[in-house]
Amino acid sequence: VPRLARYYQQITRMDTQVGRVVEALKAKGLMDQTLIVIISDHGCQWYEHEHTYYVSHLYEQSLRIPWIMRGPGVEAGVVSDLPITQVDLLPTLVEMGGVRLEAPERPLEGRSLLPLLEKSPVDEKLRGRYWKRTLLLKTHYDTLGVLVDFRHKLIVDRPTGTRWLFDLEQDPGEMVNLIDREPELEARLQRVLEVEVKARMAYLGGLSRSSSR
């Protein structure tokens, strides 16, 4: 598939550039005192849902991304199964750098990952800190969604009024749309979505279903 070949070419090119940075740090004697973090903006969809689109859908393949850390305070070979997002990067860097917030009553969004690097094993209270949260999801194709506790996901396509509802615990492949089976769950997530949109002004125009309703 030409598109897949171009994807592998792009990844290879990126790996080469990371290698150049690493070699430069080693040459300057800075490797052991430099924190390296590699993440991406979105994942890739390769026909898992009959599409190869990157960001026009909010399936898990598009949301899941790599996160690699290497440097002082990061133990080699550690892999975490806890849900982590890009908004966790800034509070992590702030805490690792010993930076004091000027207004602690206005904490940063996200969760610092430093406890995961220092605490082993991770207890249930700490696990809950990363699992129990709500995320507003958005594409630049006018599709919006909300993910609650990394389990229930509601997706709204505004132009068509189409909606999807998934239980990621029971259906991690997102193959069963529950929108017509779980009206109470849909209504609850709809309310959460409305609150998140209002708080973040994600887009103008509000939420609406298809004109038939």
PDB file of C-alpha atoms in Angstrom:
ATOM      1  CA  VAL A   1       0.000   0.000   0.000  1.00  0.00           C
ATOM      2  CA  PRO A   2       1.665   3.264  -1.097  1.00  0.00           C
ATOM      3  CA  ARG A   3       0.299   5.218   1.886  1.00  0.00           C
ATOM      4  CA  LEU A   4       1.641   2.634   4.346  1.00  0.00           C
ATOM      5  CA  ALA A   5       5.027   2.703   2.598  1.00  0.00           C
ATOM      6  CA  ARG A   6       5.156   6.487   2.950  1.00  0.00           C
ATOM      7  CA  TYR A   7       4.248   6.115   6.613  1.00  0.00           C
ATOM      8  CA  TYR A   8       7.160   3.743   7.238  1.00  0.00           C
ATOM      9  CA  GLN A   9       9.420   6.111   5.319  1.00  0.00           C
ATOM     10  CA  GLN A  10       8.354   8.992   7.541  1.00  0.00           C
ATOM     11  CA  ILE A  11       8.945   6.975  10.725  1.00  0.00           C
ATOM     12  CA  THR A  12      12.401   5.969   9.499  1.00  0.00           C
ATOM     13  CA  ARG A  13      13.223   9.594   8.747  1.00  0.00           C
ATOM     14  CA  MET A  14      12.073  10.614  12.227  1.00  0.00           C
ATOM     15  CA  ASP A  15      14.149   7.883  13.883  1.00  0.00           C
ATOM     16  CA  THR A  16      17.195   9.134  11.992  1.00  0.00           C
ATOM     17  CA  GLN A  17      16.693  12.703  13.246  1.00  0.00           C
ATOM     18  CA  VAL A  18      16.272  11.522  16.846  1.00  0.00           C
ATOM     19  CA  GLY A  19      19.507   9.583  16.430  1.00  0.00           C
ATOM     20  CA  ARG A  20      21.302  12.735  15.269  1.00  0.00           C
ATOM     21  CA  VAL A  21      20.128  14.612  18.352  1.00  0.00           C
ATOM     22  CA  VAL A  22      21.254  11.771  20.639  1.00  0.00           C
ATOM     23  CA  GLU A  23      24.672  11.615  19.015  1.00  0.00           C
ATOM     24  CA  ALA A  24      25.077  15.392  19.390  1.00  0.00           C
ATOM     25  CA  LEU A  25      24.205  15.183  23.098  1.00  0.00           C
ATOM     26  CA  LYS A  26      26.745  12.391  23.575  1.00  0.00           C
ATOM     27  CA  ALA A  27      29.421  14.357  21.745  1.00  0.00           C
ATOM     28  CA  LYS A  28      28.863  17.339  24.038  1.00  0.00           C
ATOM     29  CA  GLY A  29      28.818  15.180  27.183  1.00  0.00           C
ATOM     30  CA  LEU A  30      25.213  16.156  27.937  1.00  0.00           C
ATOM     31  CA  MET A  31      23.440  12.835  27.422  1.00  0.00           C
ATOM     32  CA  ASP A  32      23.302  11.776  31.076  1.00  0.00           C
ATOM     33  CA  GLN A  33      21.861  15.090  32.251  1.00  0.00           C
ATOM     34  CA  THR A  34      19.283  15.602  29.507  1.00  0.00           C
ATOM     35  CA  LEU A  35      15.668  14.482  29.672  1.00  0.00           C
ATOM     36  CA  ILE A  36      14.374  13.285  26.301  1.00  0.00           C
ATOM     37  CA  VAL A  37      10.603  12.967  25.747  1.00  0.00           C
ATOM     38  CA  ILE A  38       9.140  11.683  22.492  1.00  0.00           C
ATOM     39  CA  ILE A  39       5.380  11.869  21.896  1.00  0.00           C
ATOM     40  CA  SER A  40       3.151  12.529  18.894  1.00  0.00           C
ATOM     41  CA  ASP A  41      -0.023  14.450  18.156  1.00  0.00           C
ATOM     42  CA  HIS A  42      -2.261  11.552  17.094  1.00  0.00           C
ATOM     43  CA  GLY A  43      -2.191   7.873  16.220  1.00  0.00           C
ATOM     44  CA  CYS A  44      -2.820   6.177  12.892  1.00  0.00           C
ATOM     45  CA  GLN A  45      -5.733   4.136  11.622  1.00  0.00           C
ATOM     46  CA  TRP A  46      -4.925   1.321   9.183  1.00  0.00           C
ATOM     47  CA  TYR A  47      -8.293  -0.064   8.090  1.00  0.00           C
ATOM     48  CA  GLU A  48      -9.318  -1.129  11.626  1.00  0.00           C
ATOM     49  CA  HIS A  49     -12.591   0.673  10.909  1.00  0.00           C
ATOM     50  CA  GLU A  50     -12.441   0.523   7.114  1.00  0.00           C
ATOM     51  CA  HIS A  51     -10.525   3.784   6.942  1.00  0.00           C
ATOM     52  CA  THR A  52      -6.943   4.963   6.885  1.00  0.00           C
ATOM     53  CA  TYR A  53      -7.818   8.464   8.042  1.00  0.00           C
ATOM     54  CA  TYR A  54      -5.655   9.932  10.777  1.00  0.00           C
ATOM     55  CA  VAL A  55      -7.674  12.582  12.570  1.00  0.00           C
ATOM     56  CA  SER A  56     -11.122  12.508  11.001  1.00  0.00           C
ATOM     57  CA  HIS A  57     -12.280   9.906  13.535  1.00  0.00           C
ATOM     58  CA  LEU A  58     -11.956   9.503  17.296  1.00  0.00           C
ATOM     59  CA  TYR A  59     -11.373   5.764  17.457  1.00  0.00           C
ATOM     60  CA  GLU A  60      -8.701   4.478  19.832  1.00  0.00           C
ATOM     61  CA  GLN A  61      -6.262   3.942  16.957  1.00  0.00           C
ATOM     62  CA  SER A  62      -6.280   7.689  16.369  1.00  0.00           C
ATOM     63  CA  LEU A  63      -6.052   8.557  20.073  1.00  0.00           C
ATOM     64  CA  ARG A  64      -3.310   6.193  21.225  1.00  0.00           C
ATOM     65  CA  ILE A  65       0.179   7.578  20.705  1.00  0.00           C
ATOM     66  CA  PRO A  66       3.762   6.697  21.678  1.00  0.00           C
ATOM     67  CA  TRP A  67       5.304   8.236  24.787  1.00  0.00           C
ATOM     68  CA  ILE A  68       8.992   7.577  25.408  1.00  0.00           C
ATOM     69  CA  MET A  69      11.095   9.144  28.170  1.00  0.00           C
ATOM     70  CA  ARG A  70      14.817   8.810  28.784  1.00  0.00           C
ATOM     71  CA  GLY A  71      16.976  10.751  31.199  1.00  0.00           C
ATOM     72  CA  PRO A  72      17.697  11.573  34.848  1.00  0.00           C
ATOM     73  CA  GLY A  73      15.089  10.134  37.177  1.00  0.00           C
ATOM     74  CA  VAL A  74      13.689   7.765  34.537  1.00  0.00           C
ATOM     75  CA  GLU A  75      14.366   4.099  35.152  1.00  0.00           C
ATOM     76  CA  ALA A  76      15.244   2.182  31.986  1.00  0.00           C
ATOM     77  CA  GLY A  77      12.868  -0.485  30.729  1.00  0.00           C
ATOM     78  CA  VAL A  78       9.807   0.640  32.708  1.00  0.00           C
ATOM     79  CA  VAL A  79       6.497   0.339  30.840  1.00  0.00           C
ATOM     80  CA  SER A  80       3.246   1.747  32.262  1.00  0.00           C
ATOM     81  CA  ASP A  81      -0.250   0.575  31.353  1.00  0.00           C
ATOM     82  CA  LEU A  82      -1.873   3.645  32.889  1.00  0.00           C
ATOM     83  CA  PRO A  83      -3.669   6.127  30.597  1.00  0.00           C
ATOM     84  CA  ILE A  84      -1.471   9.143  29.936  1.00  0.00           C
ATOM     85  CA  THR A  85      -2.158  12.151  27.709  1.00  0.00           C
ATOM     86  CA  GLN A  86      -0.186  15.032  26.247  1.00  0.00           C
ATOM     87  CA  VAL A  87      -1.524  17.397  28.918  1.00  0.00           C
ATOM     88  CA  ASP A  88       0.446  15.354  31.458  1.00  0.00           C
ATOM     89  CA  LEU A  89       3.750  16.490  29.951  1.00  0.00           C
ATOM     90  CA  LEU A  90       3.860  20.040  31.353  1.00  0.00           C
ATOM     91  CA  PRO A  91       3.076  19.153  35.009  1.00  0.00           C
ATOM     92  CA  THR A  92       5.655  16.351  34.737  1.00  0.00           C
ATOM     93  CA  LEU A  93       8.370  18.720  33.552  1.00  0.00           C
ATOM     94  CA  VAL A  94       7.387  21.308  36.154  1.00  0.00           C
ATOM     95  CA  GLU A  95       7.658  18.812  39.013  1.00  0.00           C
ATOM     96  CA  MET A  96      10.860  17.203  37.727  1.00  0.00           C
ATOM     97  CA  GLY A  97      12.434  20.639  37.361  1.00  0.00           C
ATOM     98  CA  GLY A  98      11.404  21.763  40.846  1.00  0.00           C
ATOM     99  CA  VAL A  99       9.458  24.695  39.424  1.00  0.00           C
ATOM    100  CA  ARG A 100       7.028  26.391  41.833  1.00  0.00           C
ATOM    101  CA  LEU A 101       3.679  27.519  40.484  1.00  0.00           C
ATOM    102  CA  GLU A 102       3.063  31.213  41.062  1.00  0.00           C
ATOM    103  CA  ALA A 103      -0.664  30.533  41.607  1.00  0.00           C
ATOM    104  CA  PRO A 104      -0.991  27.078  43.221  1.00  0.00           C
ATOM    105  CA  GLU A 105      -4.754  27.585  43.549  1.00  0.00           C
ATOM    106  CA  ARG A 106      -4.853  27.314  39.740  1.00  0.00           C
ATOM    107  CA  PRO A 107      -3.121  23.962  39.119  1.00  0.00           C
ATOM    108  CA  LEU A 108      -2.064  22.808  35.695  1.00  0.00           C
ATOM    109  CA  GLU A 109      -4.305  20.473  33.743  1.00  0.00           C
ATOM    110  CA  GLY A 110      -2.945  16.969  33.561  1.00  0.00           C
ATOM    111  CA  ARG A 111      -1.187  14.670  35.996  1.00  0.00           C
ATOM    112  CA  SER A 112       2.525  14.657  36.722  1.00  0.00           C
ATOM    113  CA  LEU A 113       4.105  11.315  35.861  1.00  0.00           C
ATOM    114  CA  LEU A 114       6.815  11.700  38.488  1.00  0.00           C
ATOM    115  CA  PRO A 115       4.986   9.441  40.995  1.00  0.00           C
ATOM    116  CA  LEU A 116       5.026   6.661  38.391  1.00  0.00           C
ATOM    117  CA  LEU A 117       8.778   7.037  38.040  1.00  0.00           C
ATOM    118  CA  GLU A 118       9.366   7.021  41.810  1.00  0.00           C
ATOM    119  CA  LYS A 119       6.747   4.614  43.173  1.00  0.00           C
ATOM    120  CA  SER A 120       6.804   0.863  42.561  1.00  0.00           C
ATOM    121  CA  PRO A 121       4.482  -0.925  42.589  1.00  0.00           C
ATOM    122  CA  VAL A 122       1.667   1.507  41.825  1.00  0.00           C
ATOM    123  CA  ASP A 123      -1.167   1.239  44.371  1.00  0.00           C
ATOM    124  CA  GLU A 124      -4.875   1.583  43.571  1.00  0.00           C
ATOM    125  CA  LYS A 125      -5.094   5.160  44.836  1.00  0.00           C
ATOM    126  CA  LEU A 126      -2.329   6.240  42.498  1.00  0.00           C
ATOM    127  CA  ARG A 127      -3.840   4.275  39.606  1.00  0.00           C
ATOM    128  CA  GLY A 128      -7.140   6.055  40.147  1.00  0.00           C
ATOM    129  CA  ARG A 129      -5.372   9.394  39.800  1.00  0.00           C
ATOM    130  CA  TYR A 130      -4.711   8.610  36.128  1.00  0.00           C
ATOM    131  CA  TRP A 131      -7.835   6.584  35.290  1.00  0.00           C
ATOM    132  CA  LYS A 132     -10.512   8.790  36.855  1.00  0.00           C
ATOM    133  CA  ARG A 133     -10.720  11.773  34.559  1.00  0.00           C
ATOM    134  CA  THR A 134     -12.690  13.178  31.664  1.00  0.00           C
ATOM    135  CA  LEU A 135     -11.222  14.150  28.291  1.00  0.00           C
ATOM    136  CA  LEU A 136     -12.753  16.349  25.619  1.00  0.00           C
ATOM    137  CA  LEU A 137     -11.947  14.987  22.140  1.00  0.00           C
ATOM    138  CA  LYS A 138     -11.877  16.956  18.878  1.00  0.00           C
ATOM    139  CA  THR A 139     -10.923  16.531  15.246  1.00  0.00           C
ATOM    140  CA  HIS A 140     -10.636  19.262  12.626  1.00  0.00           C
ATOM    141  CA  TYR A 141     -13.468  17.630  10.663  1.00  0.00           C
ATOM    142  CA  ASP A 142     -16.159  18.919  13.044  1.00  0.00           C
ATOM    143  CA  THR A 143     -16.333  15.717  15.067  1.00  0.00           C
ATOM    144  CA  LEU A 144     -16.387  16.022  18.842  1.00  0.00           C
ATOM    145  CA  GLY A 145     -16.323  13.488  21.651  1.00  0.00           C
ATOM    146  CA  VAL A 146     -15.930  12.913  25.353  1.00  0.00           C
ATOM    147  CA  LEU A 147     -14.115  10.086  27.128  1.00  0.00           C
ATOM    148  CA  VAL A 148     -15.094   9.420  30.747  1.00  0.00           C
ATOM    149  CA  ASP A 149     -12.748   7.476  33.037  1.00  0.00           C
ATOM    150  CA  PHE A 150     -11.121   6.026  29.908  1.00  0.00           C
ATOM    151  CA  ARG A 151     -14.056   3.647  29.609  1.00  0.00           C
ATOM    152  CA  HIS A 152     -17.143   5.259  28.091  1.00  0.00           C
ATOM    153  CA  LYS A 153     -16.817   7.316  24.921  1.00  0.00           C
ATOM    154  CA  LEU A 154     -19.423   9.411  23.141  1.00  0.00           C
ATOM    155  CA  ILE A 155     -18.649  10.707  19.639  1.00  0.00           C
ATOM    156  CA  VAL A 156     -20.752  13.320  17.834  1.00  0.00           C
ATOM    157  CA  ASP A 157     -20.425  14.137  14.134  1.00  0.00           C
ATOM    158  CA  ARG A 158     -22.083  17.542  13.941  1.00  0.00           C
ATOM    159  CA  PRO A 159     -22.651  17.838  10.152  1.00  0.00           C
ATOM    160  CA  THR A 160     -24.611  14.567   9.949  1.00  0.00           C
ATOM    161  CA  GLY A 161     -25.907  14.206  13.504  1.00  0.00           C
ATOM    162  CA  THR A 162     -24.402  10.713  13.671  1.00  0.00           C
ATOM    163  CA  ARG A 163     -23.410   9.531  17.146  1.00  0.00           C
ATOM    164  CA  TRP A 164     -21.391   6.627  18.496  1.00  0.00           C
ATOM    165  CA  LEU A 165     -21.282   5.291  22.047  1.00  0.00           C
ATOM    166  CA  PHE A 166     -18.681   2.748  23.136  1.00  0.00           C
ATOM    167  CA  ASP A 167     -17.816   0.846  26.304  1.00  0.00           C
ATOM    168  CA  LEU A 168     -14.067   0.388  25.952  1.00  0.00           C
ATOM    169  CA  GLU A 169     -13.896  -2.095  28.809  1.00  0.00           C
ATOM    170  CA  GLN A 170     -16.349  -4.482  27.171  1.00  0.00           C
ATOM    171  CA  ASP A 171     -15.563  -3.523  23.576  1.00  0.00           C
ATOM    172  CA  PRO A 172     -11.951  -2.308  23.248  1.00  0.00           C
ATOM    173  CA  GLY A 173     -12.105  -2.636  19.462  1.00  0.00           C
ATOM    174  CA  GLU A 174     -15.054  -0.200  19.300  1.00  0.00           C
ATOM    175  CA  MET A 175     -17.082  -2.513  17.091  1.00  0.00           C
ATOM    176  CA  VAL A 176     -20.464  -2.247  18.881  1.00  0.00           C
ATOM    177  CA  ASN A 177     -22.234   1.119  18.793  1.00  0.00           C
ATOM    178  CA  LEU A 178     -24.434   1.331  21.909  1.00  0.00           C
ATOM    179  CA  ILE A 179     -26.192   4.545  20.936  1.00  0.00           C
ATOM    180  CA  ASP A 180     -29.595   2.852  20.522  1.00  0.00           C
ATOM    181  CA  ARG A 181     -29.166   0.425  23.424  1.00  0.00           C
ATOM    182  CA  GLU A 182     -28.018   2.690  26.265  1.00  0.00           C
ATOM    183  CA  PRO A 183     -30.105   5.892  26.233  1.00  0.00           C
ATOM    184  CA  GLU A 184     -29.382   6.700  29.896  1.00  0.00           C
ATOM    185  CA  LEU A 185     -25.638   6.329  29.390  1.00  0.00           C
ATOM    186  CA  GLU A 186     -25.863   8.456  26.246  1.00  0.00           C
ATOM    187  CA  ALA A 187     -27.745  11.164  28.137  1.00  0.00           C
ATOM    188  CA  ARG A 188     -25.186  11.168  30.960  1.00  0.00           C
ATOM    189  CA  LEU A 189     -22.250  11.487  28.573  1.00  0.00           C
ATOM    190  CA  GLN A 190     -24.118  14.130  26.602  1.00  0.00           C
ATOM    191  CA  ARG A 191     -24.369  16.251  29.760  1.00  0.00           C
ATOM    192  CA  VAL A 192     -20.667  15.749  30.470  1.00  0.00           C
ATOM    193  CA  LEU A 193     -19.842  16.733  26.891  1.00  0.00           C
ATOM    194  CA  GLU A 194     -21.895  19.908  27.127  1.00  0.00           C
ATOM    195  CA  VAL A 195     -20.130  20.901  30.348  1.00  0.00           C
ATOM    196  CA  GLU A 196     -16.690  20.259  28.835  1.00  0.00           C
ATOM    197  CA  VAL A 197     -17.500  22.188  25.668  1.00  0.00           C
ATOM    198  CA  LYS A 198     -18.777  25.173  27.640  1.00  0.00           C
ATOM    199  CA  ALA A 199     -15.738  25.145  29.910  1.00  0.00           C
ATOM    200  CA  ARG A 200     -13.284  25.019  27.022  1.00  0.00           C
ATOM    201  CA  MET A 201     -15.203  26.792  24.260  1.00  0.00           C
ATOM    202  CA  ALA A 202     -14.191  23.984  21.915  1.00  0.00           C
ATOM    203  CA  TYR A 203     -16.418  25.212  19.131  1.00  0.00           C
ATOM    204  CA  LEU A 204     -19.375  27.499  18.508  1.00  0.00           C
ATOM    205  CA  GLY A 205     -22.880  26.433  17.608  1.00  0.00           C
ATOM    206  CA  GLY A 206     -23.721  24.010  20.397  1.00  0.00           C
ATOM    207  CA  LEU A 207     -24.652  20.370  20.122  1.00  0.00           C
ATOM    208  CA  SER A 208     -27.537  18.988  18.128  1.00  0.00           C
ATOM    209  CA  ARG A 209     -28.717  15.664  16.825  1.00  0.00           C
ATOM    210  CA  SER A 210     -29.999  15.102  13.310  1.00  0.00           C
ATOM    211  CA  SER A 211     -32.947  17.226  12.195  1.00  0.00           C
ATOM    212  CA  SER A 212     -35.234  14.183  12.342  1.00  0.00           C
ATOM    213  CA  ARG A 213     -35.103  14.385  16.148  1.00  0.00           C
TER     214      ARG A 213
END
